[in-house]
Amino acid sequence: MTLDTPTLNDAEIRQLAIRLDRPVVLVGMMGVGKSTVGRKLAALLDLPFVDADDEISDAAQLSIEEIFERFGEAYFRDGERRVIARLLEGGPSVIATGGGAFAQDETRAMILERGLAVWLDSDLSTLVDRTSRKDNRPLLKGGDPAKILAELKEKRDPHYAQAPVHVISGKGPHGDTVTRILGALAACL
Ligand code: S3P
């Protein structure tokens, strides 16, 4: 659902956190703000925040770029699936996933079964703008980032659309997106 909901007050946010019985899993394209939004959302809900890419990187003792470079994408996806499986067992939390995770059939099925998936969705120009601020995304290095993002978005959007909650992450502050997620979660729990 896409919602323009009123802001929840502190008591409503506490109630929402109590009703959550599984991890909230943020999915969506690179540059949509999953990590920043996830951290803020977790703080408000007083839940742990975990970034799946950081966990993969810690487990491998390598950066995401190094994993792609040395072992390739298939190896990364395998590690990603295993790390997300472990995080989904950890009780209520907020998990930010890498942009490709929910496009992987097994990983997506697991998230849909054991988590509450929230699709953070931005238009292409926002994604191009936000991803241009960092140079650490292996999939954007092989050509024109705008073209690659457009192709990935077209391919992945039907997968992201399977998430039960859909929230737009616009060009405005990430805090606005967090507010929209809280409203959407309150409406569906
Ligand atoms: C990827 C997105 C990245 C990271 C990896 C692959 C993707 O995470 O997992 O570079 O396939 O879209 P972010 O979405 O946090 O950039």
Short mmCIF file of C-alpha atoms and ligand atoms in Angstrom, two decimals:
data_model
loop_
_atom_site.label_atom_id
_atom_site.label_comp_id
_atom_site.label_asym_id
_atom_site.label_seq_id
_atom_site.Cartn_x
_atom_site.Cartn_y
_atom_site.Cartn_z
CA MET A 1 0.00 0.00 0.00
CA THR A 2 1.17 3.55 -0.63
CA LEU A 3 -0.03 5.88 2.06
CA ASP A 4 0.10 9.51 2.97
CA THR A 5 -0.55 9.02 6.65
CA PRO A 6 -0.61 11.32 9.65
CA THR A 7 2.40 11.46 11.95
CA LEU A 8 2.23 9.00 14.86
CA ASN A 9 2.78 10.32 18.36
CA ASP A 10 5.27 8.72 20.80
CA ALA A 11 2.64 6.51 22.43
CA GLU A 12 1.45 5.27 19.03
CA ILE A 13 5.03 4.49 18.00
CA ARG A 14 5.51 2.51 21.25
CA GLN A 15 2.30 0.59 20.58
CA LEU A 16 3.46 -0.14 17.06
CA ALA A 17 6.80 -1.47 18.33
CA ILE A 18 4.94 -3.78 20.73
CA ARG A 19 2.78 -5.14 17.90
CA LEU A 20 5.81 -5.95 15.74
CA ASP A 21 6.59 -9.64 16.08
CA ARG A 22 9.17 -9.92 13.29
CA PRO A 23 11.86 -7.88 11.61
CA VAL A 24 10.92 -4.95 9.38
CA VAL A 25 12.98 -5.50 6.23
CA LEU A 26 13.70 -2.53 4.00
CA VAL A 27 14.03 -3.46 0.34
CA GLY A 28 14.48 -1.36 -2.79
CA MET A 29 17.03 0.01 -5.20
CA MET A 30 20.51 1.28 -4.40
CA GLY A 31 20.35 4.92 -3.39
CA VAL A 32 16.83 4.81 -2.05
CA GLY A 33 18.11 5.42 1.50
CA LYS A 34 17.53 2.03 3.14
CA SER A 35 20.42 2.31 5.61
CA THR A 36 19.85 5.90 6.71
CA VAL A 37 16.08 5.48 6.89
CA GLY A 38 16.47 2.10 8.63
CA ARG A 39 18.73 3.52 11.31
CA LYS A 40 16.27 6.34 12.07
CA LEU A 41 13.28 4.01 12.01
CA ALA A 42 14.95 1.56 14.40
CA ALA A 43 15.87 4.37 16.79
CA LEU A 44 12.26 5.58 16.91
CA LEU A 45 10.92 2.07 17.43
CA ASP A 46 13.69 1.35 19.96
CA LEU A 47 14.66 -1.76 18.02
CA PRO A 48 18.08 -2.98 16.88
CA PHE A 49 19.17 -1.88 13.42
CA VAL A 50 21.21 -4.18 11.17
CA ASP A 51 22.62 -3.44 7.75
CA ALA A 52 22.84 -6.75 5.85
CA ASP A 53 25.70 -5.49 3.64
CA ASP A 54 27.75 -4.57 6.73
CA GLU A 55 27.13 -8.04 8.15
CA ILE A 56 28.22 -9.69 4.89
CA SER A 57 31.30 -7.51 4.83
CA ASP A 58 32.13 -8.30 8.48
CA ALA A 59 31.63 -12.04 7.95
CA ALA A 60 33.94 -12.04 4.91
CA GLN A 61 36.38 -9.51 6.39
CA LEU A 62 36.21 -7.79 3.01
CA SER A 63 34.38 -4.79 1.60
CA ILE A 64 31.42 -5.45 -0.71
CA GLU A 65 33.54 -4.19 -3.60
CA GLU A 66 36.33 -6.64 -2.73
CA ILE A 67 33.87 -9.55 -2.49
CA PHE A 68 32.52 -8.75 -5.99
CA GLU A 69 36.03 -8.26 -7.38
CA ARG A 70 37.59 -11.40 -5.94
CA PHE A 71 34.72 -13.86 -5.94
CA GLY A 72 31.99 -12.46 -8.21
CA GLU A 73 28.32 -11.66 -7.78
CA ALA A 74 27.06 -15.26 -7.36
CA TYR A 75 29.32 -15.72 -4.33
CA PHE A 76 28.10 -12.42 -2.88
CA ARG A 77 24.43 -13.43 -3.37
CA ASP A 78 25.04 -16.71 -1.59
CA GLY A 79 26.58 -14.92 1.40
CA GLU A 80 23.79 -12.36 1.29
CA ARG A 81 21.12 -15.08 1.46
CA ARG A 82 22.80 -16.78 4.42
CA VAL A 83 23.33 -13.55 6.34
CA ILE A 84 19.72 -12.44 5.79
CA ALA A 85 18.47 -15.88 6.90
CA ARG A 86 20.38 -15.42 10.16
CA LEU A 87 19.15 -11.85 10.68
CA LEU A 88 15.54 -12.95 10.14
CA GLU A 89 15.88 -15.33 13.09
CA GLY A 90 16.88 -12.54 15.45
CA GLY A 91 13.42 -11.30 16.54
CA PRO A 92 12.00 -7.82 15.93
CA SER A 93 14.54 -5.44 14.41
CA VAL A 94 14.96 -3.22 11.39
CA ILE A 95 17.05 -4.77 8.62
CA ALA A 96 18.36 -2.80 5.63
CA THR A 97 19.09 -5.09 2.68
CA GLY A 98 21.27 -4.44 -0.36
CA GLY A 99 19.34 -3.48 -3.49
CA GLY A 100 19.63 -6.88 -5.17
CA ALA A 101 18.62 -9.06 -2.23
CA PHE A 102 14.86 -8.99 -2.81
CA ALA A 103 15.36 -9.74 -6.51
CA GLN A 104 16.83 -13.14 -5.55
CA ASP A 105 14.02 -15.70 -5.45
CA GLU A 106 15.13 -17.62 -2.36
CA THR A 107 16.08 -14.53 -0.39
CA ARG A 108 12.80 -12.81 -1.27
CA ALA A 109 10.75 -15.87 -0.28
CA MET A 110 12.50 -15.98 3.10
CA ILE A 111 11.94 -12.28 3.74
CA LEU A 112 8.28 -12.53 2.76
CA GLU A 113 7.80 -15.49 5.07
CA ARG A 114 9.69 -14.35 8.15
CA GLY A 115 9.83 -10.56 7.95
CA LEU A 116 7.67 -7.58 7.13
CA ALA A 117 9.03 -6.23 3.85
CA VAL A 118 8.81 -2.50 3.15
CA TRP A 119 9.61 -1.37 -0.40
CA LEU A 120 11.32 2.00 -0.38
CA ASP A 121 10.78 3.42 -3.82
CA SER A 122 12.32 6.48 -5.51
CA ASP A 123 12.15 7.75 -9.06
CA LEU A 124 15.14 7.21 -11.30
CA SER A 125 16.52 10.75 -11.09
CA THR A 126 16.59 10.55 -7.28
CA LEU A 127 18.44 7.24 -7.46
CA VAL A 128 20.97 8.61 -9.96
CA ASP A 129 21.51 11.67 -7.81
CA ARG A 130 21.93 9.79 -4.53
CA THR A 131 24.17 7.01 -5.88
CA SER A 132 26.48 9.57 -7.52
CA ARG A 133 27.61 10.69 -4.06
CA LYS A 134 29.54 7.45 -3.41
CA ASP A 135 31.80 5.41 -5.63
CA ASN A 136 31.54 2.05 -3.85
CA ARG A 137 28.84 0.18 -5.78
CA PRO A 138 30.38 -2.52 -7.97
CA LEU A 139 27.32 -2.88 -10.21
CA LEU A 140 27.47 0.79 -11.22
CA LYS A 141 31.08 0.68 -12.32
CA GLY A 142 30.68 -1.16 -15.62
CA GLY A 143 29.06 1.67 -17.60
CA ASP A 144 26.74 4.66 -17.39
CA PRO A 145 25.22 4.55 -13.88
CA ALA A 146 21.93 6.15 -15.03
CA LYS A 147 21.47 3.48 -17.71
CA ILE A 148 22.42 0.64 -15.35
CA LEU A 149 20.07 1.94 -12.66
CA ALA A 150 17.22 2.27 -15.18
CA GLU A 151 17.72 -1.33 -16.36
CA LEU A 152 18.01 -2.73 -12.84
CA LYS A 153 14.95 -0.78 -11.69
CA GLU A 154 12.85 -2.06 -14.57
CA LYS A 155 13.92 -5.64 -13.87
CA ARG A 156 13.57 -5.43 -10.10
CA ASP A 157 10.44 -3.34 -9.58
CA PRO A 158 8.08 -6.33 -10.14
CA HIS A 159 9.94 -8.15 -7.35
CA TYR A 160 9.92 -5.17 -4.97
CA ALA A 161 6.19 -4.83 -5.66
CA GLN A 162 5.66 -8.11 -3.81
CA ALA A 163 6.50 -6.37 -0.52
CA PRO A 164 3.29 -5.84 1.47
CA VAL A 165 4.18 -2.21 2.25
CA HIS A 166 5.18 0.37 -0.39
CA VAL A 167 6.55 3.74 0.67
CA ILE A 168 7.88 6.50 -1.57
CA SER A 169 11.27 7.89 -0.62
CA GLY A 170 11.22 11.30 -2.29
CA LYS A 171 13.90 13.92 -2.77
CA GLY A 172 13.05 15.45 0.63
CA PRO A 173 14.63 14.58 3.98
CA HIS A 174 14.85 10.91 4.99
CA GLY A 175 12.88 11.80 8.14
CA ASP A 176 9.80 12.27 5.94
CA THR A 177 10.21 8.74 4.61
CA VAL A 178 10.51 7.41 8.16
CA THR A 179 7.25 9.14 9.07
CA ARG A 180 5.55 7.56 6.07
CA ILE A 181 6.87 4.10 6.97
CA LEU A 182 5.58 4.41 10.54
CA GLY A 183 2.15 5.39 9.24
CA ALA A 184 2.09 2.55 6.74
CA LEU A 185 3.17 0.00 9.37
CA ALA A 186 0.55 1.24 11.83
CA ALA A 187 -2.08 0.82 9.12
CA CYS A 188 -1.12 -2.76 8.32
CA LEU A 189 -0.37 -4.22 11.77
C1 S3P B 1 23.54 -4.07 -4.76
C2 S3P B 1 23.32 -3.05 -3.87
C3 S3P B 1 24.28 -2.71 -2.80
C4 S3P B 1 25.13 -3.94 -2.44
C5 S3P B 1 25.76 -4.49 -3.66
C6 S3P B 1 24.75 -4.95 -4.70
C7 S3P B 1 22.53 -4.32 -5.82
O1 S3P B 1 23.58 -2.27 -1.64
O2 S3P B 1 24.36 -4.92 -1.82
O3 S3P B 1 26.61 -3.51 -4.19
O4 S3P B 1 22.54 -5.41 -6.41
O5 S3P B 1 21.66 -3.44 -6.04
P1 S3P B 1 22.79 -0.86 -1.55
O6 S3P B 1 21.42 -1.06 -2.09
O7 S3P B 1 22.79 -0.55 -0.09
O8 S3P B 1 23.60 0.13 -2.33
#
